[in-house]
């Protein structure tokens, strides 16, 4: 029986071969995306494991008493907004622990650099970067210590006395615990659980359209296959034999598709590794698969295809005579809107009632989003039916009336092919609306604002005595491109702000705002920027006045040095000079650099959301194309009879186009609209922000994706001429 099933599947003519190829292609897409997601999760874990050693400052003491302590200091530096990990070490004896990736500890005046940082040092003037690192390069940090191929890391050797003065601590072992499992407050690494959750959402949003594609492909020529299997039942075939024939056909396509999916994954793995899911790209080898992963996919996908085939042909299993009984399905009811309304109501309820704890917020918002998503999928057929009835009521052409009546009679079938878009477009619109609004309110400041052009070195009281004026490098003002060098003094009022500055100085600087009318001294943030970094549009910002004699300002301890520049070269040269002058504690940065990390991660999430949408729209188009091809095959005789009665071919093409385009456009509009509404409710509840319109690029991507999907559907319309000729009506 298996041999007969194989022969029937492979040698069943062009229709059978086409069905096998389409199902295999759909399975290949699903397998490739599933493998990419699983490998991405494995890559996050591998990258996180190589971050472990950077948390050595919080490593527990070694149980080996013979280990010599190692002086250890790690700090974050920046160059052109990119983070540089700076590790400074000094051994207290020959048996000090050794960090990974280097053959020995660097001595005083020596350092090891990552390949990316080495290239940057060779391409950058020393005054902008290289002069920050005392000594000379003696080697390259190995790959086992690099979280990413683009990681900028340096391990510098120092005398023990220097590191003790700089505030280093002694450690007796190098941390090997991944940041995910670190119980001592690890601060370098990735939130692996959170990233896995994000990738899981991306995987679901991508796989859902693919599963719809597989299901649609399985139903290709379903009517003719049902009739064929029903005929077999009538001549004596048992339900078990029919199930076996169907399973063999599905298994052949699934096995071929699974093999092709593995090929797709390995072919595109280098390109996937370059996508910075975590903010940095991966090594290609990080996108690995375990034996369990391979077995689950290689065995699970064919089994799933067999189940899908069985479900698609379950009517034949019940009764072969039931295949010929065609009745209009019951119309969907309005109760399908209940979960959607409940989800929106839940998000609305929490406006002004934000839960106090993180877990409470996750429960409140995620459950609301899940209800909305489930509600969209459930309500889709009902919305399609309502839209089709409205279209039928306003139809002025036969094609529009026929298409609308067919959609309203069976909206489930019309919605099924595009239901995968619900997840993709909803996730994308929520992510786009939320991220666009957040970045506009709290994201990275504009590159032309003083938040990005000025550099500040802050001397916090807990870091020790403040410097004296003569310790401020005199060469700062002489750097070409430096606009101003400002010294901010500490506010003598313990209840006031951190810094004070005379209004005369603020008037001279102009770029940092002004004082209230009649004031002589203002209280300012140490970086002279503060929260106005996010809404700075001009130089009219007014600081709060403080009751301090202007003559007393210069007598207060220095709290910061702020350097405003007109070029990136001047910015980095000023930073290098300040680091060399004040090597202790935190390095000078700009407000924009502090904010760029969160904004960069949000942009990565936005890119993932765009990937979801750009991949899902063509897949939905493929599902529609397969659905159209299958529907044309099943309706050969009715369409042929219509042509014989005088209906023009272009009218039939309009019918098919409207039947496919209407659900696609309805789903897109509803999913995007509900997504933006959900994003607005979340922003109001969690942050008090009002949703801002996304950039035009979002709408261009949506329109472009829909155009591609409709183009794929249009490619199937020429089939209509071939399969609706007079011979079809005669031979049937």
XYZ file of C-alpha atoms in Angstrom:
732
model
C 0.000 0.000 0.000
C 2.892 2.341 0.732
C 4.363 1.669 -2.722
C 0.990 2.442 -4.314
C 0.733 5.659 -2.285
C 4.215 6.758 -3.362
C 3.406 6.058 -7.022
C 0.101 7.901 -6.715
C 1.847 10.908 -5.134
C 4.803 11.113 -7.503
C 3.260 9.929 -10.749
C -0.130 11.542 -10.330
C 0.399 14.092 -13.078
C 1.293 17.767 -13.041
C -1.266 18.575 -10.365
C 0.207 16.071 -7.891
C 3.760 17.206 -8.620
C 2.784 20.857 -8.165
C 1.109 20.063 -4.861
C 4.199 18.238 -3.602
C 6.480 21.113 -4.615
C 4.269 23.768 -2.985
C 3.921 21.810 0.268
C 7.672 21.144 0.324
C 8.387 24.848 -0.235
C 6.054 25.836 2.594
C 7.639 23.286 4.925
C 11.131 24.469 3.924
C 10.249 28.046 4.871
C 8.854 26.938 8.208
C 11.828 24.700 8.997
C 14.332 27.391 8.028
C 12.651 29.992 10.253
C 12.271 27.550 13.129
C 15.940 26.532 12.948
C 17.005 30.183 12.770
C 15.024 30.956 15.912
C 16.334 27.951 17.858
C 19.879 28.702 16.750
C 19.397 32.353 17.704
C 18.460 31.353 21.236
C 21.534 29.110 21.396
C 23.658 31.993 20.107
C 22.373 34.292 22.848
C 23.485 31.723 25.408
C 26.906 31.318 23.786
C 27.420 35.073 23.608
C 26.332 35.465 27.202
C 28.783 32.781 28.330
C 31.661 34.744 26.778
C 30.462 37.799 28.712
C 30.974 35.937 31.990
C 34.637 36.841 32.561
C 33.865 40.558 32.377
C 31.942 40.181 35.674
C 35.026 38.986 37.558
C 34.725 41.937 39.960
C 31.826 40.130 41.652
C 33.317 36.620 41.459
C 33.277 34.661 44.726
C 36.572 33.921 46.436
C 38.488 30.867 45.215
C 38.671 27.834 47.470
C 42.306 27.266 46.454
C 44.554 28.967 49.046
C 47.569 28.880 46.736
C 46.051 31.357 44.276
C 47.657 34.792 44.283
C 45.129 37.671 44.226
C 44.727 39.665 41.042
C 44.031 43.396 41.066
C 41.010 43.916 38.804
C 39.297 47.075 37.506
C 36.752 47.212 34.686
C 35.217 50.397 33.319
C 33.286 51.512 30.250
C 34.812 53.923 27.783
C 33.335 55.277 24.546
C 34.506 56.189 21.093
C 32.036 57.834 18.674
C 29.213 56.529 20.813
C 30.439 52.912 20.750
C 31.196 51.223 24.069
C 34.734 50.054 24.853
C 35.316 47.548 27.652
C 38.484 48.538 29.536
C 39.921 45.924 31.918
C 43.018 46.823 33.978
C 44.892 44.096 35.886
C 47.964 43.603 38.067
C 49.243 40.295 39.490
C 50.353 40.039 43.102
C 52.222 36.788 42.447
C 52.990 34.129 39.832
C 49.809 32.141 40.532
C 47.299 34.906 39.841
C 44.224 33.853 37.815
C 44.396 34.396 34.057
C 41.503 35.859 32.038
C 40.480 33.901 28.928
C 41.740 34.820 25.488
C 45.284 35.892 26.459
C 48.389 33.703 26.963
C 49.653 35.631 29.993
C 48.863 38.655 32.125
C 50.114 41.898 30.598
C 52.820 43.627 32.573
C 52.904 47.357 33.327
C 52.965 49.252 30.043
C 51.492 46.338 28.043
C 48.008 45.576 26.786
C 46.023 43.074 24.727
C 43.245 44.280 22.415
C 40.351 42.644 20.589
C 40.761 42.470 16.795
C 38.091 45.121 16.219
C 39.694 47.533 18.699
C 43.132 46.848 17.221
C 41.900 47.865 13.782
C 40.258 50.962 15.258
C 43.476 51.990 17.031
C 45.463 51.668 13.815
C 42.927 53.728 11.867
C 42.418 56.490 14.468
C 44.758 59.350 15.463
C 46.403 58.559 18.798
C 45.229 61.851 20.306
C 41.624 60.737 19.814
C 41.899 57.211 21.231
C 45.278 55.494 21.541
C 46.743 57.942 24.071
C 44.134 56.825 26.630
C 45.815 53.444 26.990
C 49.232 53.497 28.674
C 51.894 51.305 27.091
C 51.950 49.302 23.874
C 50.104 46.388 22.321
C 51.586 42.930 22.935
C 48.896 40.684 21.496
C 45.296 40.072 20.491
C 42.492 38.832 22.731
C 41.311 35.415 21.543
C 37.848 34.605 20.315
C 36.934 32.644 23.459
C 36.882 35.937 25.388
C 34.979 37.997 22.795
C 31.182 38.200 23.055
C 31.028 39.378 19.437
C 33.318 39.782 16.398
C 32.851 43.550 16.797
C 33.523 43.693 20.551
C 35.858 46.515 21.573
C 37.865 45.178 24.539
C 41.275 45.922 26.004
C 43.189 44.282 28.885
C 45.796 46.685 30.297
C 48.648 45.817 32.652
C 49.285 48.232 35.538
C 51.511 48.361 38.625
C 49.586 47.082 41.673
C 49.999 50.411 43.479
C 48.389 52.272 40.584
C 45.363 50.005 40.540
C 44.953 50.207 44.283
C 44.908 53.997 43.975
C 42.333 53.789 41.142
C 39.912 51.837 43.322
C 40.480 48.318 41.948
C 39.610 45.245 43.979
C 41.427 41.956 44.449
C 39.946 38.751 42.998
C 41.092 35.155 43.265
C 39.242 33.626 40.340
C 37.854 34.618 36.957
C 34.073 34.529 36.750
C 32.806 31.654 34.593
C 29.111 31.825 35.467
C 26.889 33.172 32.699
C 25.222 36.487 33.598
C 21.884 34.663 33.467
C 22.880 32.535 36.450
C 24.954 35.087 38.327
C 23.706 35.626 41.860
C 26.167 38.391 42.787
C 24.848 41.301 40.753
C 26.528 40.793 37.369
C 26.328 43.983 35.345
C 27.852 42.891 32.008
C 25.832 40.558 29.819
C 22.464 39.929 28.271
C 19.108 39.273 29.853
C 18.949 35.856 28.239
C 15.415 35.109 29.419
C 14.148 38.424 28.096
C 15.926 37.966 24.770
C 14.569 34.417 24.499
C 11.079 35.822 25.091
C 11.571 38.422 22.343
C 12.898 35.813 19.906
C 10.026 33.492 20.798
C 7.518 36.233 19.965
C 9.372 36.856 16.693
C 9.364 33.121 15.958
C 5.639 32.845 16.644
C 4.918 35.901 14.515
C 6.943 34.415 11.650
C 5.848 30.803 12.000
C 2.135 31.539 12.223
C 1.923 32.758 8.588
C 4.120 29.826 7.521
C 1.812 27.335 9.257
C -1.124 28.954 7.481
C 0.844 28.572 4.234
C 1.442 24.869 4.959
C -2.218 24.336 5.785
C -3.290 26.145 2.609
C -0.834 24.133 0.506
C -2.140 20.910 2.041
C -5.642 21.889 0.919
C -4.463 22.521 -2.652
C -6.950 20.814 -4.986
C -8.713 19.520 -1.872
C -12.003 19.017 -3.708
C -10.485 16.819 -6.391
C -8.465 14.867 -3.848
C -11.540 14.361 -1.673
C -13.439 13.068 -4.673
C -10.595 10.738 -5.603
C -10.296 9.352 -2.076
C -14.072 9.088 -1.804
C -14.098 7.012 -4.986
C -11.476 4.739 -3.442
C -13.674 4.340 -0.381
C -16.657 3.452 -2.550
C -14.721 0.679 -4.326
C -13.629 -0.879 -1.052
C -10.696 1.089 0.431
C -10.738 1.282 4.203
C -10.374 4.503 6.188
C -7.000 3.242 7.373
C -5.781 2.784 3.799
C -6.967 6.265 2.831
C -5.182 7.676 5.867
C -2.014 5.845 4.848
C -2.140 7.169 1.278
C -2.665 10.726 2.538
C 0.094 10.325 5.142
C 2.594 9.049 2.574
C 1.915 12.006 0.283
C 2.301 14.493 3.125
C 5.381 12.751 4.486
C 7.138 12.831 1.112
C 6.578 16.581 0.814
C 7.456 17.209 4.459
C 10.688 15.195 4.317
C 11.786 17.008 1.157
C 10.807 20.355 2.676
C 12.592 19.589 5.954
C 15.802 18.736 4.103
C 15.505 21.924 2.058
C 14.818 23.896 5.257
C 18.064 22.678 6.799
C 19.836 23.693 3.609
C 18.272 27.159 3.751
C 19.355 27.590 7.357
C 22.994 26.700 6.727
C 23.080 28.779 3.538
C 21.792 31.895 5.297
C 23.535 31.326 8.645
C 26.431 33.753 7.934
C 23.913 36.465 7.088
C 21.832 35.712 10.183
C 24.944 35.932 12.358
C 25.489 39.513 11.172
C 22.075 40.611 12.481
C 22.663 42.242 15.909
C 19.732 40.688 17.808
C 21.415 41.545 21.115
C 22.994 44.811 19.994
C 26.089 43.033 18.641
C 26.447 40.476 15.833
C 27.238 36.822 16.517
C 29.992 34.543 15.363
C 28.532 32.221 12.715
C 29.411 29.197 14.859
C 27.263 30.618 17.682
C 24.176 29.867 15.599
C 24.485 26.189 16.400
C 21.999 23.356 16.749
C 22.083 20.621 19.340
C 21.268 16.995 18.571
C 17.958 17.455 20.380
C 17.131 20.507 18.238
C 17.877 18.619 15.019
C 15.866 15.557 16.028
C 12.861 17.570 17.193
C 12.683 19.516 13.934
C 13.567 16.618 11.629
C 10.946 14.348 13.191
C 8.363 16.842 14.414
C 7.757 18.682 11.122
C 6.838 15.557 9.074
C 4.547 14.394 11.888
C 2.864 17.806 11.922
C 2.396 17.664 8.145
C 0.721 14.256 8.422
C -1.647 15.601 11.088
C -2.466 18.642 8.931
C -3.201 16.373 5.968
C -5.447 14.156 8.067
C -7.377 17.168 9.337
C -7.770 18.536 5.816
C -9.295 15.262 4.597
C -11.183 14.254 7.708
C -14.528 14.390 5.913
C -13.484 11.422 3.744
C -12.644 9.517 6.906
C -16.206 9.976 8.126
C -18.160 9.174 4.995
C -17.224 9.035 1.308
C -20.706 10.171 0.364
C -20.390 13.277 2.513
C -17.853 14.747 0.122
C -20.493 15.581 -2.429
C -22.702 17.353 0.068
C -21.869 21.040 -0.157
C -23.682 23.355 2.211
C -23.025 26.934 3.224
C -21.197 27.042 6.584
C -22.911 28.741 9.478
C -22.037 32.447 9.598
C -19.687 33.565 12.409
C -21.340 35.248 15.367
C -20.575 38.561 17.069
C -19.407 36.787 20.252
C -16.036 36.478 18.510
C -15.464 40.144 19.369
C -15.571 39.472 23.127
C -11.842 38.662 23.672
C -10.812 41.648 21.525
C -13.001 44.056 23.491
C -11.872 42.496 26.785
C -8.205 42.987 25.930
C -8.697 46.631 24.975
C -10.780 47.181 28.122
C -8.036 45.678 30.282
C -5.361 48.007 28.875
C -7.742 50.953 29.251
C -8.436 50.051 32.879
C -4.762 50.374 33.841
C -4.484 53.973 32.610
C -3.858 55.809 35.866
C -3.754 52.477 37.745
C -0.316 51.178 36.768
C 0.685 48.162 38.916
C 3.466 48.947 41.388
C 5.630 45.874 40.704
C 7.332 44.679 37.518
C 5.610 41.303 37.704
C 2.264 43.008 38.127
C 2.903 45.161 35.065
C 3.946 42.150 32.980
C 0.822 40.274 33.999
C -1.455 43.226 33.298
C -0.062 44.227 29.920
C 0.924 40.860 28.445
C -2.448 39.351 29.266
C -4.136 42.344 27.629
C -2.036 42.027 24.468
C -2.655 38.275 24.344
C -6.415 38.770 24.646
C -6.321 41.312 21.821
C -4.285 39.000 19.600
C -6.565 36.015 20.219
C -9.554 38.292 19.719
C -8.242 39.478 16.352
C -7.829 35.917 15.112
C -11.297 34.943 16.357
C -12.979 38.100 15.089
C -11.344 37.950 11.647
C -14.056 35.842 9.949
C -16.835 37.968 11.458
C -15.151 41.196 10.316
C -14.609 39.691 6.867
C -18.306 38.754 6.677
C -19.459 42.242 7.706
C -17.113 43.904 5.219
C -18.247 41.543 2.451
C -21.933 42.279 3.149
C -21.264 46.017 3.052
C -19.396 45.549 -0.224
C -22.272 43.502 -1.660
C -24.775 46.168 -0.652
C -22.834 48.837 -2.517
C -21.780 46.686 -5.480
C -22.422 48.237 -8.897
C -20.697 45.576 -11.017
C -21.304 41.837 -11.358
C -17.742 40.943 -10.375
C -17.974 42.896 -7.129
C -21.348 41.371 -6.268
C -20.226 37.788 -6.959
C -16.987 38.190 -4.972
C -18.749 39.837 -2.042
C -21.483 37.186 -1.937
C -18.915 34.360 -1.963
C -16.956 36.016 0.858
C -20.043 36.600 2.964
C -21.206 32.976 2.433
C -17.889 31.499 3.615
C -15.843 34.211 5.397
C -13.810 31.571 7.278
C -12.246 30.367 4.026
C -11.574 33.929 2.849
C -9.961 34.893 6.137
C -7.981 31.662 6.627
C -5.339 32.387 3.992
C -4.427 35.787 5.446
C -4.920 35.069 9.144
C -1.171 34.734 9.568
C -0.901 38.446 8.851
C -2.847 39.258 12.007
C 0.045 38.255 14.253
C 2.720 39.852 12.091
C 1.037 43.194 11.534
C -0.268 43.459 15.092
C 3.163 42.736 16.622
C 4.842 45.113 14.172
C 2.399 47.984 14.691
C 2.554 47.659 18.500
C 6.361 47.585 18.425
C 6.610 50.443 15.936
C 4.163 52.694 17.779
C 5.677 52.021 21.206
C 9.320 52.323 20.170
C 8.754 55.416 18.014
C 6.978 57.190 20.864
C 9.477 56.111 23.520
C 12.518 57.186 21.513
C 10.856 60.523 20.725
C 10.283 61.130 24.452
C 13.206 59.377 26.128
C 15.487 58.141 23.414
C 18.832 59.276 22.140
C 19.056 63.083 21.878
C 19.515 64.765 18.548
C 23.059 64.800 17.235
C 22.974 68.593 16.891
C 21.996 69.248 20.525
C 24.452 70.000 23.320
C 23.463 66.656 24.827
C 25.443 65.077 21.983
C 28.145 67.696 21.349
C 29.233 68.359 24.941
C 31.340 66.093 27.141
C 31.274 66.112 30.925
C 33.622 64.720 33.556
C 31.750 64.624 36.873
C 33.489 64.473 40.263
C 30.941 62.901 42.579
C 31.476 63.428 46.319
C 31.701 59.674 46.933
C 34.627 59.454 44.519
C 36.947 61.481 46.725
C 38.230 65.065 46.899
C 37.323 67.333 44.016
C 40.171 68.628 41.813
C 41.553 72.118 42.076
C 41.284 74.602 39.183
C 44.963 74.188 38.299
C 44.401 70.445 37.736
C 41.961 71.106 34.884
C 44.012 70.589 31.674
C 44.800 73.943 30.147
C 45.092 72.342 26.716
C 41.383 71.606 26.509
C 40.514 75.070 25.216
C 43.343 74.882 22.670
C 41.948 71.795 20.899
C 40.662 72.785 17.426
C 36.889 72.425 17.445
C 36.367 73.032 21.181
C 33.720 75.716 21.579
C 33.888 76.173 25.358
C 35.273 74.678 28.567
C 33.049 75.232 31.595
C 33.729 74.441 35.244
C 30.598 73.763 37.322
C 30.862 74.185 41.107
C 29.024 72.337 43.833
C 25.856 73.801 45.265
C 26.477 74.694 48.944
C 22.824 74.036 49.732
C 22.600 70.316 50.615
C 18.971 70.264 49.515
C 19.704 71.878 46.170
C 20.915 70.613 42.824
C 24.384 69.250 42.315
C 25.864 72.310 40.633
C 25.741 76.080 40.405
C 26.912 78.529 37.787
C 26.772 82.298 37.451
C 24.220 83.770 35.100
C 26.960 85.806 33.462
C 28.699 82.546 32.533
C 25.466 81.069 31.201
C 24.880 84.168 29.087
C 28.393 83.817 27.667
C 27.887 80.149 26.838
C 24.348 80.634 25.439
C 24.055 76.969 24.337
C 23.226 75.713 27.842
C 20.204 77.898 28.538
C 19.717 80.979 30.682
C 18.733 82.297 34.118
C 15.378 83.699 35.215
C 15.047 87.456 34.879
C 17.005 89.256 37.596
C 18.825 86.114 38.836
C 22.609 86.072 39.269
C 23.272 82.381 40.015
C 21.446 79.298 38.748
C 21.383 75.713 39.942
C 22.214 73.285 37.140
C 22.860 69.605 36.564
C 26.550 68.668 36.491
C 26.459 68.059 32.738
C 24.601 71.368 32.075
C 22.027 69.341 30.108
C 19.803 67.236 32.371
C 16.391 66.065 31.222
C 16.113 68.740 28.570
C 18.285 66.495 26.403
C 15.084 64.873 25.209
C 13.121 67.963 24.239
C 15.837 70.503 23.431
C 14.695 72.568 20.469
C 16.380 75.936 21.091
C 18.542 77.807 23.620
C 15.753 79.340 25.694
C 15.825 76.737 28.461
C 15.592 78.520 31.830
C 17.320 77.057 34.887
C 16.113 77.608 38.421
C 17.656 80.508 40.344
C 19.536 79.914 43.604
C 20.328 82.365 46.401
C 24.138 82.341 46.255
C 26.506 85.302 45.980
C 28.184 85.206 42.532
C 31.521 85.928 44.215
C 31.175 82.700 46.209
C 30.604 80.406 43.213
C 34.292 79.949 42.293
C 35.141 79.217 45.934
C 32.937 76.102 45.990
C 34.399 72.673 45.145
C 34.372 71.701 41.487
C 31.627 69.243 40.601
C 32.264 68.855 36.865
C 34.067 70.002 33.753
C 31.920 70.383 30.635
C 33.503 70.694 27.189
C 31.361 71.713 24.212
C 32.693 70.821 20.762
C 31.906 71.346 17.109
C 33.375 68.094 15.724
C 33.733 64.441 16.668
C 37.513 64.723 16.455
C 37.569 67.537 19.012
C 35.109 65.594 21.178
C 37.332 62.499 21.316
C 40.558 64.483 21.786
C 38.972 66.275 24.740
C 37.861 62.950 26.185
C 41.369 61.511 25.864
C 42.859 64.543 27.593
C 40.365 64.322 30.472
C 40.940 60.562 30.912
C 44.700 61.086 31.104
C 44.253 63.937 33.589
C 41.670 62.123 35.732
C 42.162 58.344 35.315
C 40.218 57.531 38.458
C 36.535 56.635 38.671
C 34.068 56.998 35.781
C 35.239 58.287 32.431
C 33.823 61.420 30.776
C 30.773 60.890 28.562
C 27.959 62.808 26.946
C 24.308 62.517 27.882
C 23.614 61.197 24.395
C 26.018 58.292 24.936
C 24.279 57.309 28.154
C 20.968 57.177 26.351
C 22.201 55.619 23.129
C 22.446 52.109 24.598
C 18.735 51.835 25.406
C 17.800 53.567 22.164
C 20.076 51.201 20.211
C 18.452 48.136 21.766
C 15.009 49.526 21.004
C 16.037 50.059 17.399
C 17.166 46.429 17.224
C 13.723 45.355 18.429
C 12.227 47.628 15.796
C 14.347 45.919 13.138
C 13.119 42.528 14.327
C 9.546 43.787 14.072
C 10.251 44.999 10.534
C 11.691 41.580 9.659
C 8.466 39.989 10.907
C 6.354 42.228 8.708
C 8.540 42.078 5.592
C 8.729 38.279 5.779
C 5.073 37.732 6.639
C 3.536 39.817 3.875
C 5.099 37.829 0.984
C 4.327 34.574 2.811
C 0.720 35.684 3.095
C 0.829 36.467 -0.615
C 2.078 32.930 -1.289
C -0.751 31.531 0.840
C -3.235 33.584 -1.127
C -1.688 32.482 -4.420
C -1.929 28.812 -3.442
C -5.467 29.373 -2.221
C -6.389 31.051 -5.510
C -4.799 28.257 -7.536
C -6.621 25.639 -5.488
C -9.912 27.509 -5.731
C -9.578 27.831 -9.505
C -8.873 24.128 -9.801
C -11.920 23.305 -7.704
C -14.166 25.715 -9.663
C -13.195 24.768 -13.202
C -16.657 23.696 -14.223
C -18.627 26.645 -12.748
C -16.249 29.170 -14.279
C -16.286 27.362 -17.615
C -20.071 27.388 -17.638
C -20.054 31.104 -16.880
C -17.740 31.729 -19.832
C -20.013 29.674 -22.083
C -22.975 31.818 -21.026
C -21.137 34.969 -22.091
C -19.309 36.167 -18.980
C -16.062 37.800 -20.049
C -12.737 36.513 -18.803
C -11.811 39.869 -17.269
C -14.987 39.736 -15.163
C -13.965 36.363 -13.739
C -10.500 37.749 -13.036
C -12.049 40.650 -11.135
C -14.079 38.170 -9.082
C -10.965 36.185 -8.109
C -8.924 39.339 -7.442
C -11.593 40.843 -5.192
C -12.059 37.572 -3.287
C -8.351 37.605 -2.383
C -7.529 41.303 -2.142
C -10.473 42.224 0.090
C -9.530 39.930 3.031
C -5.866 40.927 2.706
C -6.591 44.656 2.878
C -9.216 44.252 5.622
C -6.816 42.239 7.788
C -3.997 44.729 7.235
C -6.132 47.748 8.136
C -7.719 46.148 11.206
C -4.464 44.638 12.549
C -2.508 47.885 12.163
C -5.303 50.016 13.605
C -5.827 47.764 16.630
C -2.053 47.513 17.089
C -1.673 51.293 17.253
C -4.647 51.546 19.628
C -3.136 48.900 21.934
C 0.236 50.670 21.824
C -1.426 53.979 22.736
C -3.263 52.423 25.685
C -0.058 50.782 26.923
C 1.938 54.011 26.621
C -0.728 55.969 28.483
C -0.920 53.378 31.259
C 2.785 52.695 31.719
C 4.533 55.952 30.800
C 1.869 58.618 30.415
C 2.860 59.215 26.777
C 0.577 59.822 23.819
C 1.167 57.681 20.753
C 3.125 59.471 18.033
C 2.726 58.665 14.355
C 5.410 56.296 13.026
C 7.852 57.470 10.397
C 6.812 57.302 6.722
C 9.174 54.339 6.268
C 6.734 52.160 8.222
C 3.849 52.950 5.889
C 6.096 52.490 2.856
C 7.048 49.023 4.103
C 3.401 48.104 4.656
C 2.357 49.358 1.222
C 5.351 47.706 -0.436
C 4.698 44.392 1.309
C 1.023 44.466 0.355
C 1.965 45.293 -3.224
C 4.309 42.284 -3.337
C 1.597 40.055 -1.869
C -0.958 41.265 -4.418
C 1.613 40.838 -7.178
C 2.096 37.209 -6.157
C -1.669 36.717 -6.278
C -1.858 38.388 -9.700
C 0.674 35.888 -11.045
C -1.940 33.134 -10.653
C -4.669 34.848 -12.675
C -3.383 33.693 -16.103
C -4.374 30.165 -15.003
C -7.984 31.230 -15.382
C -7.815 31.248 -19.208
C -6.286 27.757 -19.389
C -8.633 25.990 -17.001
C -11.955 27.553 -18.022
C -12.070 26.678 -21.689
C -15.089 24.982 -23.325
C -13.420 21.572 -23.117
C -13.565 21.727 -19.316
C -17.322 22.110 -19.297
C -17.701 19.335 -21.896
C -15.384 16.795 -20.296
C -16.636 17.265 -16.766
